[in-house]
């Protein structure tokens, strides 16, 4: 039985693609190994979103390819967004790669791996919208957490973003298929279901019903045996009263929403081809906080878009100070070839972009400190993720902490050690940077 190793880079949506590919490979008789030195074939599923991701992908490809000299590897398959974007260039400049597999060809991964095993050169580059959206998965997340991708692609035309050219138009999965998969995940013991897509709020708009089906989908998911249902990502102009009501009314939907705003200056947002402005966002956030008690928000922001003035940057900082969004990821604008923004005049120098990012991060650290302090003395439900040998403490996440992007709660369990994936009650006692410290409480 041939062995295959896979490395998945980039976002959670990419990880789900990797899980689908692994299931197909295992069903075809491949043995999956975590040790690339043992693998007969290596697969690298790449991200090609921004420059840093491209650099990481190329470094990982080259490092993995070394196993063809030092290990058992007979061939290397590279898949994902970087391939979709740069297949011709990669073919010319990276001879280490044997087989290419674009984002429309994940269904061909078994053929791709077999070709690589035989030492063949091949490329599978089907139309981006042709890949199946359903199928079994060999999950790479802990047993208690699973990503749940409800749509693929993106039909927005954000000026800075290359994703529609890498993933194709927005395609919602059929409701029946989603519910079947969700039931299987629930039956498998998944406690935290993370609903993902490039924009989950548009779910259903491309289906024959041509209406927003996310509220209906969430109500059905809440009937299943999940403890937490987490939502990533909700676009601000697509958040309806019905959706807010469902989030507020359903206890299983965690009161943590990731809403990418990107900026608040109306001129900058229009240059990005995005709707809204700071005043609209403020009203939306105030409305949601009033209707959803305990709401914690995360957003992503871009600083340094071409032409961003000091006044527009100051407007963004003022908004953050006034609104107090608890979680913020801020990114320096990356000019990506093939996007409209890369061709705009008044490109901003790297030093200015970096300084603006650091200013926002400093502002946000104060907001986060205030949030963490507000939790002192509170007993919070924590999903235990393991034991930290260095700290000598257990750790996990509250509803206000999503996977990888937020902090943790470190807690002393005394003689009452939890299991990974168990929900425990923790009295929050103090802060440690972005993290919280506490003590496990006896369950009522």
Short mmCIF file of C-alpha atoms in Angstrom, two decimals, residues 117-268:
data_model
loop_
_atom_site.label_atom_id
_atom_site.label_comp_id
_atom_site.label_asym_id
_atom_site.label_seq_id
_atom_site.Cartn_x
_atom_site.Cartn_y
_atom_site.Cartn_z
CA UNK A 117 3.91 7.64 -7.83
CA UNK A 118 4.89 6.53 -11.33
CA UNK A 119 7.20 9.51 -11.74
CA UNK A 120 5.03 11.06 -14.42
CA UNK A 121 4.56 14.76 -15.17
CA UNK A 122 0.90 15.81 -15.32
CA UNK A 123 -1.49 18.71 -14.80
CA UNK A 124 -5.16 18.64 -13.83
CA UNK A 125 -6.69 22.06 -14.41
CA UNK A 126 -10.45 21.67 -14.84
CA UNK A 127 -12.84 24.61 -14.72
CA UNK A 128 -12.89 26.13 -11.23
CA UNK A 129 -16.63 25.60 -10.87
CA UNK A 130 -16.58 21.92 -11.85
CA UNK A 131 -15.32 20.37 -8.62
CA UNK A 132 -17.86 18.54 -6.47
CA UNK A 133 -18.89 20.40 -3.32
CA UNK A 134 -19.95 17.31 -1.39
CA UNK A 135 -18.35 14.04 -0.37
CA UNK A 136 -16.71 12.30 2.57
CA UNK A 137 -13.90 13.89 4.59
CA UNK A 138 -10.90 12.62 6.50
CA UNK A 139 -10.91 15.35 9.14
CA UNK A 140 -7.68 17.04 10.22
CA UNK A 141 -9.17 18.94 13.16
CA UNK A 142 -9.53 17.58 16.71
CA UNK A 143 -12.47 15.19 17.08
CA UNK A 144 -14.59 17.77 18.91
CA UNK A 145 -14.28 20.58 16.34
CA UNK A 146 -15.16 20.58 12.64
CA UNK A 147 -15.36 23.14 9.86
CA UNK A 148 -18.58 23.11 7.86
CA UNK A 149 -18.20 24.68 4.42
CA UNK A 150 -21.59 25.70 3.08
CA UNK A 151 -20.47 27.38 -0.15
CA UNK A 152 -17.48 27.71 -2.45
CA UNK A 153 -16.10 30.65 -4.39
CA UNK A 154 -17.01 34.32 -4.31
CA UNK A 155 -19.01 36.60 -6.58
CA UNK A 156 -17.97 39.84 -4.91
CA UNK A 157 -15.63 42.08 -6.86
CA UNK A 158 -13.46 43.58 -4.11
CA UNK A 159 -10.73 45.58 -5.85
CA UNK A 160 -7.90 44.19 -3.71
CA UNK A 161 -8.90 40.52 -3.78
CA UNK A 162 -7.90 37.73 -6.16
CA UNK A 163 -10.14 35.00 -4.68
CA UNK A 164 -12.86 35.04 -7.40
CA UNK A 165 -10.13 34.32 -9.96
CA UNK A 166 -8.84 31.43 -7.85
CA UNK A 167 -12.11 29.89 -6.71
CA UNK A 168 -14.75 30.93 -9.23
CA UNK A 169 -18.21 32.33 -8.65
CA UNK A 170 -20.15 31.77 -5.43
CA UNK A 171 -21.77 28.31 -5.31
CA UNK A 172 -24.02 27.32 -2.41
CA UNK A 173 -24.27 23.67 -1.46
CA UNK A 174 -27.69 22.08 -1.45
CA UNK A 175 -29.45 22.21 1.92
CA UNK A 176 -30.18 18.47 1.99
CA UNK A 177 -26.52 17.61 1.47
CA UNK A 178 -25.44 20.03 4.18
CA UNK A 179 -27.87 18.60 6.71
CA UNK A 180 -26.74 15.06 5.91
CA UNK A 181 -23.12 16.04 6.52
CA UNK A 182 -24.01 17.92 9.70
CA UNK A 183 -25.85 14.90 11.10
CA UNK A 184 -22.81 12.73 10.42
CA UNK A 185 -20.57 15.23 12.22
CA UNK A 186 -22.95 15.40 15.16
CA UNK A 187 -23.11 11.59 15.33
CA UNK A 188 -19.30 11.52 15.29
CA UNK A 189 -19.18 13.59 18.49
CA UNK A 190 -18.38 17.02 17.10
CA UNK A 191 -19.21 19.62 19.73
CA UNK A 192 -18.12 22.80 17.94
CA UNK A 193 -19.34 23.27 14.37
CA UNK A 194 -17.71 26.19 12.56
CA UNK A 195 -19.85 27.34 9.63
CA UNK A 196 -17.59 28.77 6.93
CA UNK A 197 -17.62 30.20 3.42
CA UNK A 198 -16.18 33.28 1.83
CA UNK A 199 -19.50 34.90 2.80
CA UNK A 200 -21.98 32.71 4.68
CA UNK A 201 -24.65 35.44 4.64
CA UNK A 202 -25.11 34.96 0.88
CA UNK A 203 -25.87 31.27 1.30
CA UNK A 204 -28.76 30.30 -0.96
CA UNK A 205 -28.84 33.42 -3.12
CA UNK A 206 -27.55 31.45 -6.13
CA UNK A 207 -29.88 28.47 -5.63
CA UNK A 208 -33.27 28.20 -7.38
CA UNK A 209 -35.04 29.69 -4.36
CA UNK A 210 -32.83 32.77 -4.79
CA UNK A 211 -33.14 33.83 -1.18
CA UNK A 212 -31.00 33.98 1.90
CA UNK A 213 -31.23 30.52 3.44
CA UNK A 214 -28.73 30.91 6.28
CA UNK A 215 -31.40 31.48 8.99
CA UNK A 216 -33.23 28.34 7.92
CA UNK A 217 -30.01 26.32 7.81
CA UNK A 218 -29.00 27.51 11.27
CA UNK A 219 -32.35 26.57 12.78
CA UNK A 220 -31.92 23.04 11.42
CA UNK A 221 -28.33 22.78 12.70
CA UNK A 222 -29.48 23.88 16.15
CA UNK A 223 -31.74 20.81 16.32
CA UNK A 224 -28.65 18.60 16.24
CA UNK A 225 -26.39 17.59 19.10
CA UNK A 226 -23.81 20.37 18.83
CA UNK A 227 -22.87 22.51 21.82
CA UNK A 228 -21.46 25.46 19.87
CA UNK A 229 -22.25 26.61 16.34
CA UNK A 230 -19.78 29.30 15.31
CA UNK A 231 -20.24 31.60 12.28
CA UNK A 232 -17.47 32.78 9.87
CA UNK A 233 -17.87 35.15 7.91
CA UNK A 234 -20.84 37.52 7.78
CA UNK A 235 -20.70 40.47 5.43
CA UNK A 236 -22.17 43.60 7.05
CA UNK A 237 -24.52 44.57 4.21
CA UNK A 238 -26.07 41.08 4.18
CA UNK A 239 -26.99 40.84 7.87
CA UNK A 240 -30.79 40.87 8.10
CA UNK A 241 -33.18 41.26 11.02
CA UNK A 242 -34.17 37.62 10.59
CA UNK A 243 -30.56 36.49 10.89
CA UNK A 244 -29.99 38.63 13.99
CA UNK A 245 -33.11 37.14 15.58
CA UNK A 246 -31.95 33.57 14.91
CA UNK A 247 -28.51 34.27 16.37
CA UNK A 248 -30.08 35.90 19.43
CA UNK A 249 -32.72 33.21 19.96
CA UNK A 250 -30.70 30.03 19.45
CA UNK A 251 -28.52 29.18 22.50
CA UNK A 252 -26.24 26.90 20.47
CA UNK A 253 -25.14 29.73 18.16
CA UNK A 254 -22.19 31.30 19.95
CA UNK A 255 -22.50 35.04 20.40
CA UNK A 256 -19.29 35.66 18.48
CA UNK A 257 -19.51 36.95 14.95
CA UNK A 258 -16.71 37.51 12.46
CA UNK A 259 -17.78 40.44 10.26
CA UNK A 260 -15.06 41.66 7.85
CA UNK A 261 -15.41 45.45 7.51
CA UNK A 262 -11.99 46.18 5.88
CA UNK A 263 -12.32 49.95 6.47
CA UNK A 264 -14.81 52.65 7.50
CA UNK A 265 -14.02 55.53 5.11
CA UNK A 266 -16.78 55.67 2.53
CA UNK A 267 -14.35 56.72 -0.23
CA UNK A 268 -11.92 53.91 0.60
#
